[in-house]
Coordinates of C-alpha atoms in Angstrom, one line a residue:
Chain A
M114 CA 43.1 2.5 -69.2
S115 CA 41.6 0.4 -72.0
A116 CA 38.4 0.2 -73.9
G117 CA 36.2 -2.6 -72.8
L118 CA 35.2 -4.8 -69.9
V119 CA 37.8 -5.8 -67.5
F120 CA 37.7 -8.6 -64.5
S121 CA 40.6 -8.1 -62.2
G122 CA 40.7 -11.0 -59.6
V123 CA 36.8 -11.1 -59.2
S124 CA 35.7 -13.6 -56.4
V125 CA 32.1 -14.1 -55.6
R126 CA 30.6 -16.5 -53.2
A127 CA 26.8 -17.4 -52.1
G128 CA 26.8 -18.6 -48.6
A129 CA 29.9 -21.1 -48.4
A130 CA 29.7 -22.0 -52.1
V131 CA 32.5 -20.1 -54.1
L132 CA 30.9 -19.1 -57.5
L133 CA 33.7 -17.1 -59.1
D134 CA 37.5 -17.6 -57.6
G135 CA 39.9 -14.7 -58.7
V136 CA 38.6 -14.3 -62.5
N137 CA 41.0 -12.2 -64.6
C138 CA 39.5 -11.9 -68.1
R139 CA 38.4 -9.1 -70.3
A140 CA 36.1 -8.6 -73.1
E141 CA 37.4 -5.9 -75.7
A142 CA 35.2 -2.9 -77.2
G143 CA 34.3 -3.4 -80.8
R144 CA 34.6 -7.3 -80.4
L145 CA 32.2 -10.2 -79.9
T146 CA 33.1 -12.2 -77.0
G147 CA 31.8 -15.6 -75.9
L148 CA 31.6 -16.8 -72.6
I149 CA 31.8 -20.5 -72.6
G150 CA 32.0 -23.3 -70.1
P151 CA 30.1 -26.1 -68.6
N152 CA 26.6 -25.6 -66.4
G153 CA 27.8 -24.2 -63.0
A154 CA 31.0 -22.8 -64.3
G155 CA 30.1 -19.3 -63.1
K156 CA 29.1 -17.5 -66.5
S157 CA 25.8 -16.2 -65.1
S158 CA 27.6 -15.1 -61.8
L159 CA 30.4 -13.2 -64.1
L160 CA 27.7 -11.4 -66.0
K161 CA 25.8 -10.4 -62.8
A162 CA 28.9 -9.1 -60.9
A163 CA 29.6 -6.9 -63.8
L164 CA 26.3 -4.7 -63.1
A165 CA 26.3 -5.3 -59.2
L166 CA 23.4 -7.8 -59.0
V167 CA 25.6 -9.9 -56.8
P168 CA 28.3 -8.5 -54.4
L169 CA 32.0 -9.0 -55.2
E170 CA 33.8 -10.6 -52.4
R171 CA 37.3 -9.5 -53.9
G172 CA 38.3 -8.0 -56.9
A173 CA 37.3 -5.2 -59.5
I174 CA 35.3 -4.9 -62.6
H175 CA 36.0 -1.8 -64.8
F176 CA 34.2 -0.6 -68.1
N177 CA 36.4 1.6 -70.2
G178 CA 38.3 2.5 -67.3
A179 CA 35.3 3.2 -64.8
D180 CA 34.8 1.1 -62.0
L181 CA 31.2 -0.4 -62.9
P182 CA 29.8 -2.3 -60.0
T183 CA 30.2 0.9 -57.8
M184 CA 28.9 3.2 -60.6
P185 CA 25.5 5.0 -59.6
R186 CA 22.7 2.9 -60.5
R187 CA 21.2 5.3 -63.2
A188 CA 24.6 5.9 -64.8
R189 CA 25.2 2.1 -65.0
A190 CA 21.9 1.7 -66.6
Q191 CA 22.6 4.2 -69.2
L192 CA 25.6 2.5 -70.2
S193 CA 25.1 -1.1 -69.9
A194 CA 22.4 -3.7 -70.5
L195 CA 21.7 -7.2 -69.4
V196 CA 19.7 -9.7 -71.1
E197 CA 18.9 -12.5 -68.6
Q198 CA 17.9 -16.2 -69.2
S199 CA 14.0 -15.7 -69.3
G200 CA 12.1 -17.6 -67.2
L201 CA 8.3 -17.8 -66.8
A202 CA 6.7 -14.5 -66.4
E203 CA 3.2 -13.3 -65.8
V204 CA 3.4 -10.0 -67.8
H205 CA 0.4 -8.2 -69.2
L206 CA 2.3 -5.6 -71.3
S207 CA 2.3 -5.4 -75.1
A208 CA 5.6 -6.1 -77.1
R209 CA 6.3 -2.5 -77.4
E210 CA 5.7 -1.7 -73.9
V211 CA 8.3 -4.5 -73.0
V212 CA 10.7 -2.6 -75.3
Q213 CA 9.7 0.6 -73.6
L214 CA 11.1 -0.4 -70.5
G215 CA 14.7 0.0 -71.8
R216 CA 14.2 3.5 -71.7
I217 CA 13.4 3.7 -67.8
P218 CA 17.0 4.6 -67.2
F219 CA 16.6 8.1 -69.3
Q220 CA 13.3 9.1 -68.1
S221 CA 12.7 11.3 -65.3
V222 CA 9.9 10.8 -62.7
W223 CA 8.0 13.8 -63.9
Q224 CA 8.0 12.6 -67.6
S225 CA 4.6 11.6 -68.5
A226 CA 5.1 10.2 -71.8
P227 CA 8.0 8.6 -74.0
S228 CA 10.1 11.5 -75.5
P229 CA 10.7 11.4 -79.6
E230 CA 14.2 10.0 -78.6
D231 CA 12.7 7.2 -76.7
D232 CA 10.3 6.4 -79.4
A233 CA 12.9 6.4 -81.9
A234 CA 15.2 4.2 -79.9
V235 CA 12.2 1.7 -79.3
D236 CA 11.3 1.6 -83.1
A237 CA 15.0 0.9 -83.9
A238 CA 15.2 -1.9 -81.4
L239 CA 12.0 -3.4 -82.7
A240 CA 13.0 -3.3 -86.1
A241 CA 16.6 -4.6 -85.5
V242 CA 15.1 -7.9 -84.0
G243 CA 12.5 -8.3 -86.6
M244 CA 9.7 -7.7 -84.0
A245 CA 8.3 -4.4 -85.4
P246 CA 5.4 -6.2 -87.0
L247 CA 4.2 -7.5 -83.9
A248 CA 4.7 -4.4 -81.8
A249 CA 1.3 -4.3 -80.6
R250 CA 0.8 -8.1 -79.7
A251 CA 0.5 -8.9 -76.1
Y252 CA 3.6 -10.3 -74.5
Q253 CA 2.0 -13.4 -73.1
S254 CA 0.7 -14.3 -76.9
L255 CA 4.4 -14.5 -78.4
S256 CA 6.1 -17.7 -78.8
G257 CA 9.4 -18.2 -76.7
G258 CA 11.6 -17.1 -79.4
E259 CA 10.0 -14.1 -80.0
Q260 CA 9.8 -13.3 -76.3
Q261 CA 13.7 -13.6 -76.2
R262 CA 13.8 -11.4 -79.3
L263 CA 11.8 -8.8 -77.3
H264 CA 14.3 -9.0 -74.6
V265 CA 17.2 -8.2 -76.9
A266 CA 15.3 -5.5 -78.3
R267 CA 14.6 -4.1 -74.7
A268 CA 18.3 -4.2 -74.1
L269 CA 19.1 -2.6 -77.4
A270 CA 16.6 0.4 -76.3
Q271 CA 19.1 1.3 -73.6
Q272 CA 21.6 2.1 -76.5
P273 CA 24.4 0.3 -74.5
Q274 CA 28.1 0.7 -74.7
L275 CA 28.1 -2.5 -72.7
L276 CA 25.8 -5.4 -73.7
L277 CA 25.8 -8.5 -71.5
L278 CA 23.7 -11.5 -72.6
D279 CA 23.1 -14.9 -70.7
E280 CA 22.3 -17.5 -73.4
P281 CA 20.2 -15.3 -75.5
T282 CA 19.9 -18.0 -78.1
N283 CA 18.1 -20.4 -75.9
H284 CA 14.6 -21.2 -77.2
L285 CA 15.4 -19.8 -80.6
D286 CA 15.4 -22.2 -83.9
I287 CA 18.8 -22.1 -85.7
H288 CA 17.7 -19.1 -88.2
A289 CA 16.7 -17.0 -85.3
Q290 CA 20.0 -17.9 -83.5
F291 CA 22.0 -16.8 -86.8
A292 CA 20.0 -13.4 -86.6
I293 CA 20.7 -12.7 -83.1
L294 CA 24.4 -13.4 -83.1
E295 CA 24.7 -11.5 -86.5
L296 CA 22.9 -8.5 -85.0
L297 CA 25.1 -8.8 -82.0
R298 CA 28.2 -8.9 -84.2
Q299 CA 27.0 -5.5 -85.9
R300 CA 26.7 -4.1 -82.5
A301 CA 30.1 -5.0 -81.6
R302 CA 31.4 -3.5 -85.1
A303 CA 29.6 -0.3 -84.2
G304 CA 32.0 -0.1 -81.2
A305 CA 29.8 -1.6 -78.4
T306 CA 31.4 -4.3 -75.8
V307 CA 29.4 -7.4 -76.5
L308 CA 29.9 -10.3 -73.9
L309 CA 27.6 -13.4 -74.2
A310 CA 27.1 -16.5 -72.3
I311 CA 26.7 -19.3 -74.9
H312 CA 26.5 -23.2 -74.9
D313 CA 26.8 -24.1 -78.8
L314 CA 30.4 -24.2 -79.2
N315 CA 30.0 -24.3 -83.0
L316 CA 27.8 -21.0 -83.0
A317 CA 30.4 -19.3 -80.7
A318 CA 33.3 -20.4 -83.1
S319 CA 31.6 -19.2 -86.0
F320 CA 30.2 -15.8 -84.6
C321 CA 32.5 -14.6 -81.7
D322 CA 36.0 -12.7 -82.2
A323 CA 37.3 -14.0 -78.8
L324 CA 36.2 -16.3 -76.2
I325 CA 36.6 -16.5 -72.5
V326 CA 36.3 -20.3 -70.9
L327 CA 35.3 -20.7 -67.4
A328 CA 35.2 -23.8 -65.4
G329 CA 34.5 -24.4 -61.6
G330 CA 34.4 -20.7 -61.1
R331 CA 38.0 -19.9 -62.6
M332 CA 39.1 -18.6 -65.9
V333 CA 40.9 -21.5 -67.7
A334 CA 41.5 -19.8 -71.3
Q335 CA 40.7 -17.0 -73.3
G336 CA 41.8 -15.8 -76.7
A337 CA 40.7 -16.2 -80.4
P338 CA 38.4 -19.4 -81.0
E339 CA 40.8 -21.2 -82.9
A340 CA 43.4 -20.9 -80.0
V341 CA 41.0 -21.8 -77.2
L342 CA 38.9 -24.4 -79.0
T343 CA 41.3 -27.5 -78.6
P344 CA 40.7 -31.1 -78.1
A345 CA 42.7 -30.8 -75.1
L346 CA 40.4 -28.0 -73.6
L347 CA 37.0 -29.8 -74.7
R348 CA 38.3 -33.0 -72.8
A349 CA 39.4 -31.1 -69.6
V350 CA 36.4 -28.6 -69.4
Y351 CA 33.8 -30.6 -70.9
G352 CA 34.6 -34.1 -70.7
V353 CA 34.1 -34.8 -74.1
S354 CA 36.3 -36.4 -76.8
A355 CA 36.1 -34.4 -80.0
S356 CA 38.0 -33.4 -83.0
V357 CA 38.5 -29.9 -84.3
L358 CA 38.2 -29.3 -87.8
R359 CA 38.3 -26.1 -90.2
H360 CA 34.9 -24.9 -91.4
P361 CA 35.5 -25.5 -95.3
A362 CA 34.0 -21.9 -96.1
S363 CA 34.8 -19.6 -93.0
G364 CA 38.0 -21.4 -91.6
R365 CA 36.6 -21.1 -88.3
P366 CA 37.1 -24.2 -86.0
L367 CA 34.5 -26.5 -86.3
I368 CA 34.0 -29.2 -83.4
A369 CA 32.9 -33.0 -84.3
Y370 CA 32.2 -34.6 -81.0
D371 CA 33.2 -38.6 -80.8
G372 CA 31.5 -38.7 -77.3
P373 CA 32.2 -38.4 -73.6
V374 CA 35.4 -39.3 -72.0
A375 CA 35.1 -42.6 -70.5
P376 CA 35.4 -42.3 -66.7
G377 CA 39.3 -43.2 -65.6
N378 CA 40.4 -42.6 -69.1
D379 CA 41.5 -38.9 -68.5
Chain B
M54 CA -3.7 -2.9 -74.5
S55 CA -2.4 0.4 -73.6
L56 CA -3.7 4.2 -74.0
N57 CA -2.1 7.1 -75.5
Q58 CA -1.8 10.4 -74.0
G59 CA -5.1 11.6 -75.5
P60 CA -7.5 8.7 -74.5
Q61 CA -5.7 8.8 -71.3
R62 CA -6.5 12.1 -70.2
A63 CA -10.2 11.7 -71.4
L64 CA -10.7 8.6 -69.2
N65 CA -9.1 10.5 -66.2
G66 CA -11.3 13.5 -66.9
A67 CA -14.4 11.1 -67.2
L68 CA -13.5 9.3 -63.9
W69 CA -12.9 12.5 -62.0
A70 CA -16.6 13.6 -63.3
L71 CA -18.0 10.0 -62.3
L72 CA -16.6 10.5 -58.9
A73 CA -17.8 14.0 -58.2
L74 CA -21.2 12.7 -59.4
S75 CA -21.0 9.6 -57.1
L76 CA -20.6 11.7 -54.3
V77 CA -23.2 13.9 -54.8
L78 CA -25.6 11.4 -55.5
A79 CA -24.7 9.4 -52.8
V80 CA -25.4 12.0 -50.3
T81 CA -28.8 12.6 -51.8
L82 CA -29.7 8.9 -51.1
G83 CA -30.9 8.1 -47.6
P84 CA -33.9 8.0 -45.5
A85 CA -34.5 11.8 -45.8
D86 CA -35.3 12.9 -49.3
I87 CA -32.6 15.3 -50.5
A88 CA -32.1 16.7 -54.0
A89 CA -28.5 17.3 -55.8
T90 CA -29.0 20.9 -56.0
E91 CA -29.4 21.0 -52.1
V92 CA -26.1 19.1 -51.7
W93 CA -24.1 21.8 -54.1
Q94 CA -25.7 24.7 -52.3
T95 CA -24.7 23.1 -48.7
I96 CA -21.2 22.4 -50.0
A97 CA -20.7 25.9 -51.6
H98 CA -22.1 27.6 -48.5
H99 CA -19.6 26.0 -46.2
L100 CA -16.8 26.5 -48.4
G101 CA -17.9 30.1 -48.3
L102 CA -18.7 30.3 -51.9
P103 CA -21.3 32.9 -52.8
G104 CA -24.6 31.1 -53.9
E105 CA -28.3 30.2 -53.0
V106 CA -29.8 30.6 -49.5
P107 CA -28.8 27.4 -47.6
V108 CA -31.1 24.8 -46.6
T109 CA -32.7 24.4 -43.5
R110 CA -30.4 23.6 -40.3
L111 CA -31.7 20.0 -40.1
R112 CA -31.1 19.2 -43.7
D113 CA -27.7 21.1 -43.5
A114 CA -26.7 18.7 -40.6
I115 CA -27.8 15.7 -42.6
I116 CA -25.9 16.5 -45.3
W117 CA -22.5 18.4 -44.1
D118 CA -22.4 16.2 -40.7
L119 CA -24.0 13.1 -41.5
R120 CA -23.4 11.8 -45.2
L121 CA -20.9 14.1 -46.8
P122 CA -18.0 13.0 -44.3
R123 CA -19.1 9.3 -44.8
V124 CA -18.9 9.5 -48.4
L125 CA -15.5 11.2 -48.3
V126 CA -14.5 8.5 -46.1
A127 CA -15.6 5.7 -48.5
A128 CA -13.9 7.4 -51.5
G129 CA -10.7 7.7 -49.7
I130 CA -10.8 4.2 -48.4
G131 CA -11.4 2.8 -52.1
A132 CA -8.9 4.7 -53.5
G133 CA -6.3 3.9 -50.9
L134 CA -7.1 0.4 -51.0
A135 CA -7.1 0.0 -54.7
L136 CA -3.6 1.7 -54.8
C137 CA -2.3 -0.6 -51.9
G138 CA -3.5 -3.7 -54.1
A139 CA -2.0 -2.3 -57.2
I140 CA 1.4 -1.8 -55.6
M141 CA 1.7 -5.0 -53.7
Q142 CA 0.9 -6.9 -56.8
A143 CA 3.6 -5.2 -58.8
L144 CA 6.3 -5.5 -55.9
T145 CA 5.5 -9.0 -55.1
R146 CA 4.7 -9.7 -58.7
N147 CA 1.8 -11.6 -57.4
P148 CA -1.5 -11.0 -59.1
L149 CA -3.2 -12.3 -55.9
A150 CA -1.7 -9.8 -53.7
D151 CA -4.0 -7.7 -51.6
P152 CA -4.0 -5.7 -48.2
Y153 CA -6.6 -8.1 -46.9
L154 CA -5.7 -11.3 -48.4
L155 CA -2.1 -11.1 -47.2
G156 CA -3.3 -10.3 -43.8
L157 CA -2.3 -6.5 -43.5
S158 CA -5.9 -5.4 -43.0
S159 CA -6.7 -7.7 -40.0
G160 CA -3.3 -7.1 -38.3
A161 CA -4.3 -3.4 -38.7
A162 CA -7.5 -4.0 -37.2
L163 CA -5.8 -5.7 -34.2
G164 CA -3.3 -3.0 -33.7
A165 CA -6.3 -0.3 -34.0
V166 CA -8.5 -2.5 -31.4
V167 CA -5.5 -2.6 -29.0
F168 CA -4.9 0.9 -29.1
L169 CA -8.8 1.6 -28.9
L170 CA -9.2 -0.5 -25.8
I171 CA -6.1 1.0 -23.8
G172 CA -7.5 4.4 -24.1
A173 CA -5.5 5.8 -26.7
S174 CA -8.1 6.0 -29.4
L175 CA -6.2 9.2 -31.3
L176 CA -3.2 6.9 -31.7
M177 CA -5.5 4.1 -33.5
P178 CA -3.9 4.8 -36.8
V179 CA -0.4 4.1 -35.1
G180 CA -1.6 0.8 -33.6
A181 CA -3.1 0.0 -37.2
F182 CA 0.2 0.5 -38.9
A183 CA 2.0 -1.2 -36.2
G184 CA -0.3 -4.4 -36.6
A185 CA -0.4 -4.0 -40.4
G186 CA 3.5 -3.8 -40.4
A187 CA 3.8 -7.1 -38.3
A188 CA 1.4 -8.9 -40.1
M189 CA 3.1 -8.1 -43.6
A190 CA 6.4 -8.9 -42.0
L191 CA 4.9 -12.3 -40.4
T192 CA 3.3 -13.2 -43.9
L193 CA 6.8 -12.6 -46.0
L194 CA 8.6 -14.5 -43.0
I195 CA 6.3 -17.5 -43.3
T196 CA 6.2 -17.2 -47.2
K197 CA 10.1 -17.6 -47.3
L198 CA 10.1 -20.4 -44.7
L199 CA 7.6 -22.2 -46.9
G200 CA 10.2 -22.2 -49.6
G201 CA 10.2 -18.8 -51.4
A202 CA 7.7 -16.5 -52.9
T203 CA 5.1 -18.0 -55.0
P204 CA 1.6 -16.2 -55.1
S205 CA -0.1 -19.4 -53.6
R206 CA 2.3 -19.6 -50.6
A207 CA 2.0 -15.8 -49.9
I208 CA -1.9 -16.3 -49.8
L209 CA -1.8 -19.4 -47.6
S210 CA 0.6 -17.3 -45.0
G211 CA -1.9 -14.5 -45.4
I212 CA -4.9 -16.6 -44.7
A213 CA -3.0 -18.1 -41.6
I214 CA -2.1 -14.7 -40.4
S215 CA -5.4 -13.0 -41.1
A216 CA -7.2 -15.9 -39.1
L217 CA -4.9 -15.3 -36.2
M218 CA -5.1 -11.6 -36.0
S219 CA -8.9 -11.9 -36.6
A220 CA -9.6 -14.3 -33.7
A221 CA -7.1 -12.0 -31.3
T222 CA -9.1 -9.0 -32.5
S223 CA -12.6 -10.8 -31.8
F224 CA -11.4 -11.9 -28.5
L225 CA -10.2 -8.6 -27.2
I226 CA -13.6 -7.0 -28.0
F227 CA -15.6 -9.7 -26.5
W228 CA -13.6 -9.8 -23.6
S229 CA -13.6 -6.1 -23.1
A230 CA -17.0 -5.0 -24.5
T231 CA -19.9 -4.4 -22.3
G232 CA -22.8 -4.3 -24.4
D233 CA -23.1 -5.4 -28.2
S234 CA -19.7 -6.8 -28.9
Y235 CA -20.8 -8.8 -31.8
R236 CA -21.9 -5.8 -34.0
E237 CA -18.5 -4.3 -32.8
I238 CA -16.6 -7.3 -33.9
L239 CA -18.1 -7.7 -37.2
S240 CA -17.5 -3.9 -38.2
W241 CA -13.9 -4.4 -37.4
L242 CA -13.6 -7.6 -39.5
M243 CA -15.9 -6.9 -42.2
G244 CA -15.6 -3.2 -42.2
S245 CA -18.2 -0.7 -41.9
L246 CA -18.2 3.3 -42.5
S247 CA -21.0 3.5 -39.9
G248 CA -21.0 6.9 -38.1
S249 CA -18.0 8.0 -40.0
G250 CA -17.4 11.8 -39.2
W251 CA -15.2 14.8 -40.1
A252 CA -12.4 13.5 -38.1
D253 CA -12.3 10.3 -40.1
A254 CA -12.6 11.8 -43.2
G255 CA -9.4 14.0 -42.2
V256 CA -7.6 10.8 -41.4
V257 CA -8.3 8.9 -44.5
L258 CA -7.9 11.8 -47.0
A259 CA -4.7 12.9 -45.3
A260 CA -3.6 9.3 -45.5
V261 CA -4.2 9.2 -49.1
L262 CA -3.0 12.7 -50.2
V263 CA 0.4 12.2 -48.1
L264 CA 1.1 8.5 -48.6
G265 CA -1.0 7.3 -51.5
V266 CA -0.2 10.5 -54.3
P267 CA 3.7 10.1 -53.8
M268 CA 3.4 6.4 -54.5
L269 CA 2.2 7.5 -58.0
F270 CA 5.7 8.9 -58.8
A271 CA 6.9 5.3 -58.3
G272 CA 4.7 4.2 -61.4
R273 CA 7.7 3.7 -63.9
A274 CA 10.1 2.3 -61.4
L275 CA 7.3 -0.4 -60.8
D276 CA 7.1 -1.2 -64.5
A277 CA 10.6 -2.0 -64.3
F278 CA 9.6 -5.0 -62.0
A279 CA 7.6 -6.7 -64.7
F280 CA 10.7 -9.1 -65.4
G281 CA 11.8 -9.4 -61.6
D282 CA 14.1 -7.7 -59.3
A283 CA 17.2 -8.2 -61.3
A284 CA 15.8 -6.8 -64.6
A285 CA 14.8 -3.9 -62.6
A286 CA 18.2 -3.3 -61.2
T287 CA 19.6 -3.1 -64.4
L288 CA 17.3 -0.6 -65.3
G289 CA 18.7 1.7 -62.6
V290 CA 15.9 1.1 -60.1
D291 CA 17.2 1.0 -56.2
V292 CA 15.3 -2.4 -55.7
V293 CA 15.8 -2.7 -52.1
R294 CA 15.3 0.9 -51.2
L295 CA 12.1 1.2 -53.3
R296 CA 10.6 -2.2 -52.1
W297 CA 11.1 -1.0 -48.3
L298 CA 9.6 2.5 -48.9
L299 CA 6.9 1.2 -51.0
L300 CA 6.0 -1.7 -48.7
G301 CA 6.2 0.7 -45.4
A302 CA 3.9 3.3 -47.3
T303 CA 1.5 0.5 -48.0
A304 CA 1.5 -0.6 -44.2
L305 CA 0.9 2.9 -43.3
L306 CA -1.8 3.7 -45.6
T307 CA -3.8 0.7 -44.9
G308 CA -3.1 1.2 -41.4
S309 CA -4.8 4.4 -41.6
L310 CA -7.6 3.1 -43.6
V311 CA -8.5 0.1 -41.5
A312 CA -8.3 2.4 -38.2
V313 CA -11.3 4.4 -39.7
G314 CA -13.3 1.7 -41.7
G315 CA -12.2 -1.7 -40.4
A316 CA -10.8 -4.6 -42.4
I317 CA -12.9 -4.2 -46.0
G318 CA -11.7 -7.0 -48.1
F319 CA -11.1 -7.4 -51.8
V320 CA -11.1 -3.8 -53.0
G321 CA -7.5 -4.1 -53.5
L322 CA -7.9 -7.0 -55.6
I323 CA -10.7 -6.4 -57.7
V324 CA -10.2 -2.5 -58.8
P325 CA -6.6 -3.1 -60.2
H326 CA -7.5 -6.1 -62.0
V327 CA -10.5 -4.6 -63.8
V328 CA -8.8 -1.5 -64.4
R329 CA -5.8 -3.3 -66.0
L330 CA -8.3 -4.8 -68.8
A331 CA -8.7 -1.1 -69.8
T332 CA -5.5 0.6 -69.3
G333 CA -3.1 -2.4 -69.7
S334 CA -0.1 -2.9 -67.0
R335 CA 2.0 0.4 -67.3
H336 CA 1.6 1.9 -63.6
R337 CA 1.9 5.5 -64.4
V338 CA -1.4 5.3 -66.5
M339 CA -3.1 2.3 -64.2
L340 CA -2.4 3.6 -60.8
P341 CA -4.3 6.9 -61.1
V342 CA -7.1 5.2 -62.6
A343 CA -7.3 2.3 -60.2
M344 CA -7.6 5.1 -57.4
L345 CA -10.3 7.1 -59.1
V346 CA -12.2 3.9 -59.7
G347 CA -11.7 2.5 -56.2
A348 CA -13.0 5.7 -55.0
S349 CA -16.4 5.6 -57.0
F350 CA -16.7 1.6 -56.3
M351 CA -16.5 2.4 -52.8
V352 CA -18.8 5.1 -52.5
W353 CA -21.5 3.1 -54.2
T354 CA -20.7 -0.1 -52.2
D355 CA -21.0 1.8 -49.0
T356 CA -24.2 3.6 -50.2
A357 CA -25.5 0.1 -51.1
A358 CA -24.4 -1.3 -47.8
R359 CA -26.5 1.6 -45.9
S360 CA -29.6 1.4 -48.2
L361 CA -30.2 -1.9 -49.2
F362 CA -31.8 -3.1 -45.9
A363 CA -32.5 0.3 -44.3
P364 CA -32.8 1.1 -41.5
R365 CA -30.5 -1.8 -40.7
E366 CA -26.9 -1.6 -42.3
L367 CA -24.9 -4.4 -44.0
P368 CA -21.1 -4.3 -43.2
V369 CA -19.7 -2.7 -46.3
G370 CA -17.1 -5.6 -46.4
I371 CA -19.6 -8.3 -46.9
I372 CA -20.7 -6.6 -50.4
T373 CA -16.9 -6.3 -51.4
A374 CA -16.3 -9.8 -50.5
L375 CA -19.4 -10.7 -52.4
L376 CA -18.0 -9.1 -55.4
G377 CA -14.7 -9.8 -54.5
A378 CA -14.5 -13.5 -53.8
P379 CA -15.6 -14.4 -57.7
I380 CA -13.1 -12.2 -59.1
F381 CA -10.5 -13.9 -56.9
L382 CA -11.5 -17.0 -58.2
L383 CA -11.2 -15.6 -62.0
V384 CA -7.8 -14.3 -61.1
L385 CA -6.8 -17.6 -59.7
L386 CA -7.8 -19.6 -62.7
R387 CA -6.3 -17.2 -65.1
Y388 CA -3.0 -17.4 -63.4
R389 CA -3.0 -21.2 -62.5
R390 CA 0.2 -21.5 -64.7
V391 CA 2.0 -19.3 -62.3
T392 CA 0.4 -20.0 -59.0

């Protein structure tokens, strides 16, 4: 048994299409792990499989030694949270009410009002994403970035030991992206297991402690960003030619793209 | 946008008072002049409470046998339809969902009429449930065949199913009726509470208590659906089980209500939308308020239906449609982004 989220031989299919094909990988507790790969690589499917939103065809997923997909729903919801890619939703709730949804796994059917612990968790989550001043605003009146921050806050209100996020920095300006990633890094430092799907490789390189690379439903690499992000991998997985430099201040990998790899030049 | 505990209790209290007042006032209204105190005395007398000497036998019959069951039927149907609408809107994330617009009510009317015609009038609620369930299944199936659930596709399927079921109902009544079939057809298709007695009140109130009130406990789980099925599942909600349970209960409840009152439209659309303006969308708060408002709303629309053109009676569904269609359009305009 080990702390963190462990995928062992995970296969998922939708009809005839194989979405995940025998994926073995892990996201360790206390670390911020980035899940990268081109569109359709299976990043969302991997996150959904962990929370039993799609059925496993083969394999197992354990969190801190416990079988996560077969765990009772409520117990799983008290342990883990997911921030999905946000779509268009017609929701007539205030910002605070959206974050309060995160307390549902902790509330009994008979409870008529949020408990003091619920309120404290909601306040803390709103403050963490910088949305406390907008708590009374209607969800619909918020910008895409503000709505995205609320979804992160809703997940934080679940006080999860396992936090899964599907491209949480979409719709955000660069400052807000940094703020969210810094927040996630702090959660990881506090002991949580944080796994996020992310497209921006330079952001992934500068914030993540470890990276998992998926392509075509298979795990093709995992490890520290400097070990994973090589010109050869970028060429093979993304079909781009790039130089990997070192960030002058942090020493982290810094990718300078040259352009797409010409067809037949592989 | 939301209410805290204190104002929430005050609102519920005020709405209960409004409902009690509406029930009594509605009983006093009609061709025979009856005072509110007479209504109280008669009710107290029948409930075996000590009090004033009861009213004359005739007035007692008007109050206790004629008007009181009818206003109770109206209140129960209003509460039930408002609840069904609110629950369907949350479950399907479709602001236009309503038992009438999705074809459930017409399906229920058809089922009820079939059982009525084969002589099993006691089992009419069962037939109505089967009809409502079949109509719901067909609407969902057609919505799926159209390429997935969007509000406008669901409404279009509902209209098709509704038209089919209504035509079948009309034909069956026309084919079998001996006398005034048009009045009969109209009262099933537009809804009418004319001639409701204690047996009807029993069916309606039992359905609301046994099927409706337990659904209130799903309030928090329904909130979890705000951002879709996956979000609800990650909040610990058993999405599949809850959906089947609630859709089944909604069909049963709609069936029971339609078996008594016919296919009264738009109540499930109007009431939840108006109530949300005051309470916000949290279902723990919103559902009970919608039931109370729906009950008072229906008591008054039915009173208008039997009083406006007395001694002739207007089918009550004409009034609810008159109020509901403009609200339907407003909702349509407001949600044009998602429809």
